[in-house]
PDB file of N, CA, C and O in Angstrom:
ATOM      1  N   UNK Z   1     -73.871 -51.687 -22.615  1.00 84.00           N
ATOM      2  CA  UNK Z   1     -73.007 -51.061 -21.638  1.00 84.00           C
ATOM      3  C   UNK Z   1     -71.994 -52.058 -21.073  1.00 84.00           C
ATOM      4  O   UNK Z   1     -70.930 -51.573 -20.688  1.00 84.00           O
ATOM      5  N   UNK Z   2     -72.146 -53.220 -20.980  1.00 89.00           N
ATOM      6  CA  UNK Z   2     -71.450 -54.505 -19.833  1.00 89.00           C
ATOM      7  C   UNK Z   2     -70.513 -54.819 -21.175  1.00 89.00           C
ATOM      8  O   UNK Z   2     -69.679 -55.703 -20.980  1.00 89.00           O
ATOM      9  N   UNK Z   3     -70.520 -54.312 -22.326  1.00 91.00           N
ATOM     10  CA  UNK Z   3     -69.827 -55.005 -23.857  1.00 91.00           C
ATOM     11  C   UNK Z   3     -68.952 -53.730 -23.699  1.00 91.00           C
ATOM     12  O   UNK Z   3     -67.770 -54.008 -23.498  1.00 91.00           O
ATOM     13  N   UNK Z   4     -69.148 -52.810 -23.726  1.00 90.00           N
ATOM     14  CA  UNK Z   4     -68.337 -51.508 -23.440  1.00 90.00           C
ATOM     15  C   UNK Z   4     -67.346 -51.432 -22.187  1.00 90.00           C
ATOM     16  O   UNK Z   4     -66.150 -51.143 -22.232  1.00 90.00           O
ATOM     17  N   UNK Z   5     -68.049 -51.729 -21.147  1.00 92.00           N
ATOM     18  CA  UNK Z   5     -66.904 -52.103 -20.189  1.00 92.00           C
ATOM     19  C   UNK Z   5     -66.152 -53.188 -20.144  1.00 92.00           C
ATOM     20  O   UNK Z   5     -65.217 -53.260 -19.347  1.00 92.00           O
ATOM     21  N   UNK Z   6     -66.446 -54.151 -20.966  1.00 93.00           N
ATOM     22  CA  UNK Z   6     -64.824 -55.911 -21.043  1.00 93.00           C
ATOM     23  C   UNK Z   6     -63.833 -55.423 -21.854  1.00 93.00           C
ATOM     24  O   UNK Z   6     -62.634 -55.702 -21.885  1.00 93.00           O
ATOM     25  N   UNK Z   7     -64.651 -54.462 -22.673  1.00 93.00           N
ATOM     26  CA  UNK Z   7     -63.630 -53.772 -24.029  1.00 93.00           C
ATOM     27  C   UNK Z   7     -62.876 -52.806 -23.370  1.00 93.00           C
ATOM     28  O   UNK Z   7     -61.687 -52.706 -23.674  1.00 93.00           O
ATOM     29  N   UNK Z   8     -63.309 -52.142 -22.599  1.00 94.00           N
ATOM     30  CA  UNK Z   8     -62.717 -50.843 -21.647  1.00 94.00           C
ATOM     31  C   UNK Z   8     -61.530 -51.600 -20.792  1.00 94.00           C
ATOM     32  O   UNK Z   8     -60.425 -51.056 -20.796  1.00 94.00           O
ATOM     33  N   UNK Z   9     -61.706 -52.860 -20.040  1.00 94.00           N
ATOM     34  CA  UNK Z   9     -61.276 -53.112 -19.178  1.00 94.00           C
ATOM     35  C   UNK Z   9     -60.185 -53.828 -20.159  1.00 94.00           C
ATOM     36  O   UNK Z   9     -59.001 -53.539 -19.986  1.00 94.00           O
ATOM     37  N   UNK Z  10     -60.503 -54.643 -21.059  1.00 93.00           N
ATOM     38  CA  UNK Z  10     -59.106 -55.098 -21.416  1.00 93.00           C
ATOM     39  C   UNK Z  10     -58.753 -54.419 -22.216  1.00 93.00           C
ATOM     40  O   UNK Z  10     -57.938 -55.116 -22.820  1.00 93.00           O
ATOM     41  N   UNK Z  11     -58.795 -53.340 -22.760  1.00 93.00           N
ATOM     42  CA  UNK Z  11     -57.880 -52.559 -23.903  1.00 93.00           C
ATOM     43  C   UNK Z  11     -56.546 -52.086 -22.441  1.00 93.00           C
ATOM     44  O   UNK Z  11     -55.325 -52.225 -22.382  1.00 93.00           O
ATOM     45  N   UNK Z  12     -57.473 -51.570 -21.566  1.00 92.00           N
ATOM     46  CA  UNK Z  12     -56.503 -51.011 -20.224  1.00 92.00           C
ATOM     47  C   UNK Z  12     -55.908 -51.917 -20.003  1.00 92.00           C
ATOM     48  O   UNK Z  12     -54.750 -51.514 -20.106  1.00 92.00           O
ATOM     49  N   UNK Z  13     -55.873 -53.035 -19.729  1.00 91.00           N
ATOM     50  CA  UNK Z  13     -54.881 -54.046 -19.782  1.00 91.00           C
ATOM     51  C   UNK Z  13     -53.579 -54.517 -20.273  1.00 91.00           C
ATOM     52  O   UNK Z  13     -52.477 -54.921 -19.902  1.00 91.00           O
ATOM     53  N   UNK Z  14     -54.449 -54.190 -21.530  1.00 89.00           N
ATOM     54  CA  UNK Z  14     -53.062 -54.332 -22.632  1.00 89.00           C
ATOM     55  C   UNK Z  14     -52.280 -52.940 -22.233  1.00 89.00           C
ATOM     56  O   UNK Z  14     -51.430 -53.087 -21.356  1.00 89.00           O
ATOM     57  N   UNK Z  15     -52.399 -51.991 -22.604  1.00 88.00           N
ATOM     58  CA  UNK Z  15     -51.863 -50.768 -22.384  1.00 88.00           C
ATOM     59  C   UNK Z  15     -50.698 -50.623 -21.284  1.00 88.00           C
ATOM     60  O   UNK Z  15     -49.556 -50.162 -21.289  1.00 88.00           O
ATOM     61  N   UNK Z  16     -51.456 -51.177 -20.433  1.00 85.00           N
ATOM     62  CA  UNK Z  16     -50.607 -51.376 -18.892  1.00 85.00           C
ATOM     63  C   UNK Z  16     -49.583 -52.322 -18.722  1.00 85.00           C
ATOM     64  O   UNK Z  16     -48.639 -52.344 -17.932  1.00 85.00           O
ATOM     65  N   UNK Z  17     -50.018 -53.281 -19.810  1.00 83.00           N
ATOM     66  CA  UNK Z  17     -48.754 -54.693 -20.045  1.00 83.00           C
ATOM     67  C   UNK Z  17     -47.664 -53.885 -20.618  1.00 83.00           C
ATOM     68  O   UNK Z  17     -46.472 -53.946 -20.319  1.00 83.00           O
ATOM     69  N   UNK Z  18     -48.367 -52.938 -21.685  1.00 80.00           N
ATOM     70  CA  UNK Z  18     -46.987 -52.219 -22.907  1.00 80.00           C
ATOM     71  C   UNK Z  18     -46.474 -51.701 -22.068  1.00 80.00           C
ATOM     72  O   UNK Z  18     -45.247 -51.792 -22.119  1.00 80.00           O
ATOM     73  N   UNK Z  19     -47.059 -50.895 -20.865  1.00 78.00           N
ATOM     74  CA  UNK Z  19     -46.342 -49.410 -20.675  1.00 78.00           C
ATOM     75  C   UNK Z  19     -44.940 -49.959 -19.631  1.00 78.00           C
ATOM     76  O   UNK Z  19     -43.911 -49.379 -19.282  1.00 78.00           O
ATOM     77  N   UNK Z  20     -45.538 -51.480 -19.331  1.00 72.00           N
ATOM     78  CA  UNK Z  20     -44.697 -52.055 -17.774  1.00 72.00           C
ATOM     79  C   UNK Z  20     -43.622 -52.644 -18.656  1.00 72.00           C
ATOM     80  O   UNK Z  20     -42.547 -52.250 -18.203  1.00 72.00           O
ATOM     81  N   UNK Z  21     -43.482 -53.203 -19.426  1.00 69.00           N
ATOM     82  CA  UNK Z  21     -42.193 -53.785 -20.412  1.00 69.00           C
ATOM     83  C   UNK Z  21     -41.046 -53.308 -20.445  1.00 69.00           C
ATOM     84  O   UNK Z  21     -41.074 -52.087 -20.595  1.00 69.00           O
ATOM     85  N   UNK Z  22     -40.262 -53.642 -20.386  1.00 62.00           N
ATOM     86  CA  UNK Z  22     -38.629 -53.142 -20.094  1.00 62.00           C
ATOM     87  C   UNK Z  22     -38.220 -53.428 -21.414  1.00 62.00           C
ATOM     88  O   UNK Z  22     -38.602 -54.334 -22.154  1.00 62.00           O
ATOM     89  N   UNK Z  23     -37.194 -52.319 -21.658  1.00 63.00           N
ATOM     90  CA  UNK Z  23     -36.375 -53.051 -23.124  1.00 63.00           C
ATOM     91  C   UNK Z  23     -35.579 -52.492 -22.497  1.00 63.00           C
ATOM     92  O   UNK Z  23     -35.741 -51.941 -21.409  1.00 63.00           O
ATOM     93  N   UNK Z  24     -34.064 -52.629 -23.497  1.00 61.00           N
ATOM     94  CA  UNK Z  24     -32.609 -51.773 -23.463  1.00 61.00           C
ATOM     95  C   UNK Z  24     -32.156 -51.719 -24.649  1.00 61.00           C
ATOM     96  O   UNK Z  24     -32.172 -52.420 -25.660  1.00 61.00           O
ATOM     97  N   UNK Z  25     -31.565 -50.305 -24.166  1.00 59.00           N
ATOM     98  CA  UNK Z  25     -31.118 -49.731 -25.630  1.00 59.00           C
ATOM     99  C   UNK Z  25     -29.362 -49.743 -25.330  1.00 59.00           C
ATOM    100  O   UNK Z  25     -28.788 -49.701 -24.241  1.00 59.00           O
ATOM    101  N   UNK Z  26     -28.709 -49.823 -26.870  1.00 56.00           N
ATOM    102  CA  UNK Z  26     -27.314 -49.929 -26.343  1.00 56.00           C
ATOM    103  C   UNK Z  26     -26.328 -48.505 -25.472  1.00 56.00           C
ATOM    104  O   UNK Z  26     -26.390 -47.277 -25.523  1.00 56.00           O
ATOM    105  N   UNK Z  27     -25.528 -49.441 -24.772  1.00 56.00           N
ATOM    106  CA  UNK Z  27     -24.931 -48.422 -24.033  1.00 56.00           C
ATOM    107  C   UNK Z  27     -25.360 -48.365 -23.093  1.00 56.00           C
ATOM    108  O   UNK Z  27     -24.647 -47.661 -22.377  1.00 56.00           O
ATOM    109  N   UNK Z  28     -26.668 -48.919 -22.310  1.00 63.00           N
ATOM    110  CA  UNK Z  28     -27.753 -49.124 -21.315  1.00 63.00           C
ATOM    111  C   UNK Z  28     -27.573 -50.241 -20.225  1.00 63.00           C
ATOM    112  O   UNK Z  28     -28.313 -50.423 -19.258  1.00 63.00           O
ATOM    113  N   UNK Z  29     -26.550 -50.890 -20.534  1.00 60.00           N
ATOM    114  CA  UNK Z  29     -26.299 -52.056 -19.541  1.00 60.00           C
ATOM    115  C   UNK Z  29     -26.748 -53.394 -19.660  1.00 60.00           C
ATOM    116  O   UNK Z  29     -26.772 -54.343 -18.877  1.00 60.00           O
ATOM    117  N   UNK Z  30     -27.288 -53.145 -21.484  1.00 63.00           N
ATOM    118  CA  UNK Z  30     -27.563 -54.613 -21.651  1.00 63.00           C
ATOM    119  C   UNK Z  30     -26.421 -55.558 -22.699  1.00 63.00           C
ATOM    120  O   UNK Z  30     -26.302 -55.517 -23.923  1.00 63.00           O
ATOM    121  N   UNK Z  31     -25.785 -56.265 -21.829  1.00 61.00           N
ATOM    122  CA  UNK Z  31     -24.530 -56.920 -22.668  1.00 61.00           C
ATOM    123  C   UNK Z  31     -24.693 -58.003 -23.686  1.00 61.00           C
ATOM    124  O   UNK Z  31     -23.822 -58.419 -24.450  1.00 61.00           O
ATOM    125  N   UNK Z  32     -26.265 -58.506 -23.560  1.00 59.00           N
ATOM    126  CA  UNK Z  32     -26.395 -59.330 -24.940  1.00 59.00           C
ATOM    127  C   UNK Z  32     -26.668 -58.477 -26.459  1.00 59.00           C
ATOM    128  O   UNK Z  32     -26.775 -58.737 -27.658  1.00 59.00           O
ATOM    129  N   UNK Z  33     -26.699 -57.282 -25.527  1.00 57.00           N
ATOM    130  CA  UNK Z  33     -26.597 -56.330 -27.103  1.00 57.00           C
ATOM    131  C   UNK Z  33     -25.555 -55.459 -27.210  1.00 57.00           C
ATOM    132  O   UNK Z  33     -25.565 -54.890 -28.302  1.00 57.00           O
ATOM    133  N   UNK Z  34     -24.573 -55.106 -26.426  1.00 58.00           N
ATOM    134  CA  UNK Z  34     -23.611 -54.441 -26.367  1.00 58.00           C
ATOM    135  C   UNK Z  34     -22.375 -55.260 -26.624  1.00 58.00           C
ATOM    136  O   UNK Z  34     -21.224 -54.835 -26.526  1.00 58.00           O
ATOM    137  N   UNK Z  35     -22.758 -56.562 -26.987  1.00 64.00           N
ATOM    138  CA  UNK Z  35     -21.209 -57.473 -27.117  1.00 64.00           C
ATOM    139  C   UNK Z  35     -20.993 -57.363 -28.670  1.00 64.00           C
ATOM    140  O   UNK Z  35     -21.818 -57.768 -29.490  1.00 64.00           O
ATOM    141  N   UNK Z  36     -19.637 -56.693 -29.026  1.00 71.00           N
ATOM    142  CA  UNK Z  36     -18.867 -56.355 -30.216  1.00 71.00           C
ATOM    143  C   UNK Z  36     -17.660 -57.277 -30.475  1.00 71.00           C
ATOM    144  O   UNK Z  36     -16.563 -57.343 -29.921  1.00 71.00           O
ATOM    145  N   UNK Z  37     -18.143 -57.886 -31.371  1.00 73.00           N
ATOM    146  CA  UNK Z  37     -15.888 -58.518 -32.369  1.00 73.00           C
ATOM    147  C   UNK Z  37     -15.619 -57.422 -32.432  1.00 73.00           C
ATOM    148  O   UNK Z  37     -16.106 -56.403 -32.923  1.00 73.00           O
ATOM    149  N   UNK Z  38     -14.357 -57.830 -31.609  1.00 78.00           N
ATOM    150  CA  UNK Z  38     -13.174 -56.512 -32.304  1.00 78.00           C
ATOM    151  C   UNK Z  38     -12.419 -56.843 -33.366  1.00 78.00           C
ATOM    152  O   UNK Z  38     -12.139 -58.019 -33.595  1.00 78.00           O
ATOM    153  N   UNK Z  39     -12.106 -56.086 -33.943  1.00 80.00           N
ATOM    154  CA  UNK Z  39     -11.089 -56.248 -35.482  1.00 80.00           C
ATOM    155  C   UNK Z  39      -9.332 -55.997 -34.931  1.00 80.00           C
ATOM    156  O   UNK Z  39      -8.943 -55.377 -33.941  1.00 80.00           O
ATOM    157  N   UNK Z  40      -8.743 -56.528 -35.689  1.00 80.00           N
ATOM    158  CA  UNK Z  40      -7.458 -56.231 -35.491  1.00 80.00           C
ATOM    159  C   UNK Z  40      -6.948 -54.955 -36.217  1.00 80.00           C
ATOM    160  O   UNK Z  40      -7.855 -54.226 -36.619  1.00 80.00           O
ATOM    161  N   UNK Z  41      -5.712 -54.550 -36.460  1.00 85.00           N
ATOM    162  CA  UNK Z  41      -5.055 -53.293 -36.449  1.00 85.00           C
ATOM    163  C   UNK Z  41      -5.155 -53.117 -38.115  1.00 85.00           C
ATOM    164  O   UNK Z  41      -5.116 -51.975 -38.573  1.00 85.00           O
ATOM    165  N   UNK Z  42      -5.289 -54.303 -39.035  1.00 85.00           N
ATOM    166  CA  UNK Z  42      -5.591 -53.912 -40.876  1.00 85.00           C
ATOM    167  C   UNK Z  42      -7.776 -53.801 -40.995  1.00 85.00           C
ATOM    168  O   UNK Z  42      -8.562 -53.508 -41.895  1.00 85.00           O
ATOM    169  N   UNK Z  43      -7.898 -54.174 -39.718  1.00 82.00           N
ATOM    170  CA  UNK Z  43      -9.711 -53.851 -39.768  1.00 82.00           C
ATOM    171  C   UNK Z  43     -10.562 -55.550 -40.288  1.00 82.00           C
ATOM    172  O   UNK Z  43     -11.732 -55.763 -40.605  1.00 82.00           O
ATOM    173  N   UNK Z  44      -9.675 -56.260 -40.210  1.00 83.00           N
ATOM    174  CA  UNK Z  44     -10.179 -57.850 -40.071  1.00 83.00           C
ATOM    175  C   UNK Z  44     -10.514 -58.076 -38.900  1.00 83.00           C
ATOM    176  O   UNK Z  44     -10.101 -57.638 -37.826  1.00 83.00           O
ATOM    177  N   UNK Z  45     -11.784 -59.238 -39.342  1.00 79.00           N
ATOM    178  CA  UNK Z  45     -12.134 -59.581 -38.401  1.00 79.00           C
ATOM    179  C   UNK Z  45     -11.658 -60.986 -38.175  1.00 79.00           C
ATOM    180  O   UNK Z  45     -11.391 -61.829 -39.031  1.00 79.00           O
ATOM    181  N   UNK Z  46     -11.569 -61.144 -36.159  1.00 73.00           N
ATOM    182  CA  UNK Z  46     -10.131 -62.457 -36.417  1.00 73.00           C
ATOM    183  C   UNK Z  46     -10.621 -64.005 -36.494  1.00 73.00           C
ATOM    184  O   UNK Z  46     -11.597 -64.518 -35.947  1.00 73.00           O
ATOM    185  N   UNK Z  47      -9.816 -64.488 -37.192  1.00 72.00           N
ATOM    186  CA  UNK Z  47     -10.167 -65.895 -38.248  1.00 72.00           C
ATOM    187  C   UNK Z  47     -10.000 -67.074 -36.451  1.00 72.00           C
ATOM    188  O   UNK Z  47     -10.410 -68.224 -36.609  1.00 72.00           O
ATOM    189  N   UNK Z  48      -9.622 -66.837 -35.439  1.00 69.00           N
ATOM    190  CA  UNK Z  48      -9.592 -67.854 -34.827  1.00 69.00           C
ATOM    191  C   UNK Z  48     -11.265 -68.312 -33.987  1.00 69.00           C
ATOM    192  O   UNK Z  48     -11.987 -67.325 -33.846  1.00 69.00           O
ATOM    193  N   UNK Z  49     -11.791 -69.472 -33.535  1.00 64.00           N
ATOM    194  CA  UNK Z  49     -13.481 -69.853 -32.753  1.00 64.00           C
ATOM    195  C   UNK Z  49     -13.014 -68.897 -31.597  1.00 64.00           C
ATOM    196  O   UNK Z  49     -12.047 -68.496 -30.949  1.00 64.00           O
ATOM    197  N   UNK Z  50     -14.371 -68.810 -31.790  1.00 62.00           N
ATOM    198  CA  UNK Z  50     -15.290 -67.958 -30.941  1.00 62.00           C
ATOM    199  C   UNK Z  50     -15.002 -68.797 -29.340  1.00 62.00           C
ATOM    200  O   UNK Z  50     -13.930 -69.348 -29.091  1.00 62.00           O
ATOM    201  N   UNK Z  51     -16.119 -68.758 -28.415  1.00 61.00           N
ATOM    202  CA  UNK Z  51     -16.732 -69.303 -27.418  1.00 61.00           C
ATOM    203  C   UNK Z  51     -18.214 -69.947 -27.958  1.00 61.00           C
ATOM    204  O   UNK Z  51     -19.120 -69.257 -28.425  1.00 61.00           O
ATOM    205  N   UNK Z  52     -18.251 -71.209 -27.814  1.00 66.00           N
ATOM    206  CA  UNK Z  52     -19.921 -71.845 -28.079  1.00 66.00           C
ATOM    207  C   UNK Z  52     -20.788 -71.173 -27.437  1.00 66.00           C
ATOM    208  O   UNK Z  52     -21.871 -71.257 -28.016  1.00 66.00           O
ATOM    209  N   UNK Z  53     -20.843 -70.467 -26.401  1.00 70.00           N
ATOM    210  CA  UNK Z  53     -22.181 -69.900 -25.510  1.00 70.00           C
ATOM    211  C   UNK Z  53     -22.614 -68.498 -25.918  1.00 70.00           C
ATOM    212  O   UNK Z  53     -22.053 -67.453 -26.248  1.00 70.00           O
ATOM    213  N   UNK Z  54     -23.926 -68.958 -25.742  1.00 75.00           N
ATOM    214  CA  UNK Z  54     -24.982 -67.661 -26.656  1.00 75.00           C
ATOM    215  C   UNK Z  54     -24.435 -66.493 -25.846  1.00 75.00           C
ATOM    216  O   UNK Z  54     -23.994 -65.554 -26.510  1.00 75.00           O
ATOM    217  N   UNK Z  55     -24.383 -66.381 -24.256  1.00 75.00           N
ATOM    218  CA  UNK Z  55     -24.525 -65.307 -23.786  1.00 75.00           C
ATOM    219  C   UNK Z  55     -23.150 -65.201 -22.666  1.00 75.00           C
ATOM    220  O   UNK Z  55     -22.743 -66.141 -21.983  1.00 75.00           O
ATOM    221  N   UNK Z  56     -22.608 -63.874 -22.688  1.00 74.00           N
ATOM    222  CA  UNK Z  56     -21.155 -64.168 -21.721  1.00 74.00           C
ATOM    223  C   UNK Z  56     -21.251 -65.046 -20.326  1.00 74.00           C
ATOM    224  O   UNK Z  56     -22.338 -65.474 -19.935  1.00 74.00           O
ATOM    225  N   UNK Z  57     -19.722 -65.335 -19.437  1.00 76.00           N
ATOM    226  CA  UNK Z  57     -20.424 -65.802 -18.563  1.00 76.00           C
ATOM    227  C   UNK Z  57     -20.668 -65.247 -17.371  1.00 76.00           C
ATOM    228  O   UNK Z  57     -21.179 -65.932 -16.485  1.00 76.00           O
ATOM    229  N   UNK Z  58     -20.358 -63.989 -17.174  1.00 79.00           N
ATOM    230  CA  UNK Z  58     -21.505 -63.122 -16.121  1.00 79.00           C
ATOM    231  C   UNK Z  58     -23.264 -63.075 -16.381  1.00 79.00           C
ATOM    232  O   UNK Z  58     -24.103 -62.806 -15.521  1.00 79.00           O
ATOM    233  N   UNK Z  59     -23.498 -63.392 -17.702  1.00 77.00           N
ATOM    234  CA  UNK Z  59     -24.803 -63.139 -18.102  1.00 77.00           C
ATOM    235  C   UNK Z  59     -25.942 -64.695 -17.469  1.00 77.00           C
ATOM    236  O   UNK Z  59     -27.022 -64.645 -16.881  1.00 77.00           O
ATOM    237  N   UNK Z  60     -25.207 -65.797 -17.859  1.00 74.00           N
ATOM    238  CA  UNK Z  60     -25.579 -66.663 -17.275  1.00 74.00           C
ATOM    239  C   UNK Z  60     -26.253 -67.378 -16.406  1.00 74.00           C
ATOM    240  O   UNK Z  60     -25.550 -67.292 -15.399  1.00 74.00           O
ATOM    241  N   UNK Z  61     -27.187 -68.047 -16.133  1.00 71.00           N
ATOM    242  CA  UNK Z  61     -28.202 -68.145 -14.867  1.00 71.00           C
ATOM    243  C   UNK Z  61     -27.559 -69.788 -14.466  1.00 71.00           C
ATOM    244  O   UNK Z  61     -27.373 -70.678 -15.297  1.00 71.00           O
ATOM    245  N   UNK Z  62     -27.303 -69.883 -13.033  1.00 63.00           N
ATOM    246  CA  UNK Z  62     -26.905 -70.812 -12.743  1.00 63.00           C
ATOM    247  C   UNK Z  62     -27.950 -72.258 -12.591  1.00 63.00           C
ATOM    248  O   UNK Z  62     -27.465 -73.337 -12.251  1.00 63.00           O
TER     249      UNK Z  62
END
């Protein structure tokens, strides 16, 4: 019975970790997944550097 309830108690655990998890889906307000190259007007994509930083800089943690 006491082997049945650690198993009980942490399966609920886990469950409760999944159910609390946040994701985002696009269009949702998450901009490390909503950031798009734009192409120019023949549908290339443009030949000049980027920015070095992974994430914009509103996204940023100071």
């Amino acid at each position: 019975m006491r082997r049945f309830l650690v198993l009980f108690t942490f399966s609920a655990l886990l469950i409760l970790m999944g159910i609390s998890t946040t994701s985002c889906n696009r269009g949702y307000g998450c901009p490390a997944v909503d950031t798009q190259v734009k192409t120019n007007r023949k549908g290339k994509l443009p030949s000049k550097g980027g920015s070095s930083t992974l994430f914009p800089k509103k996204m940023r943690k100071n």
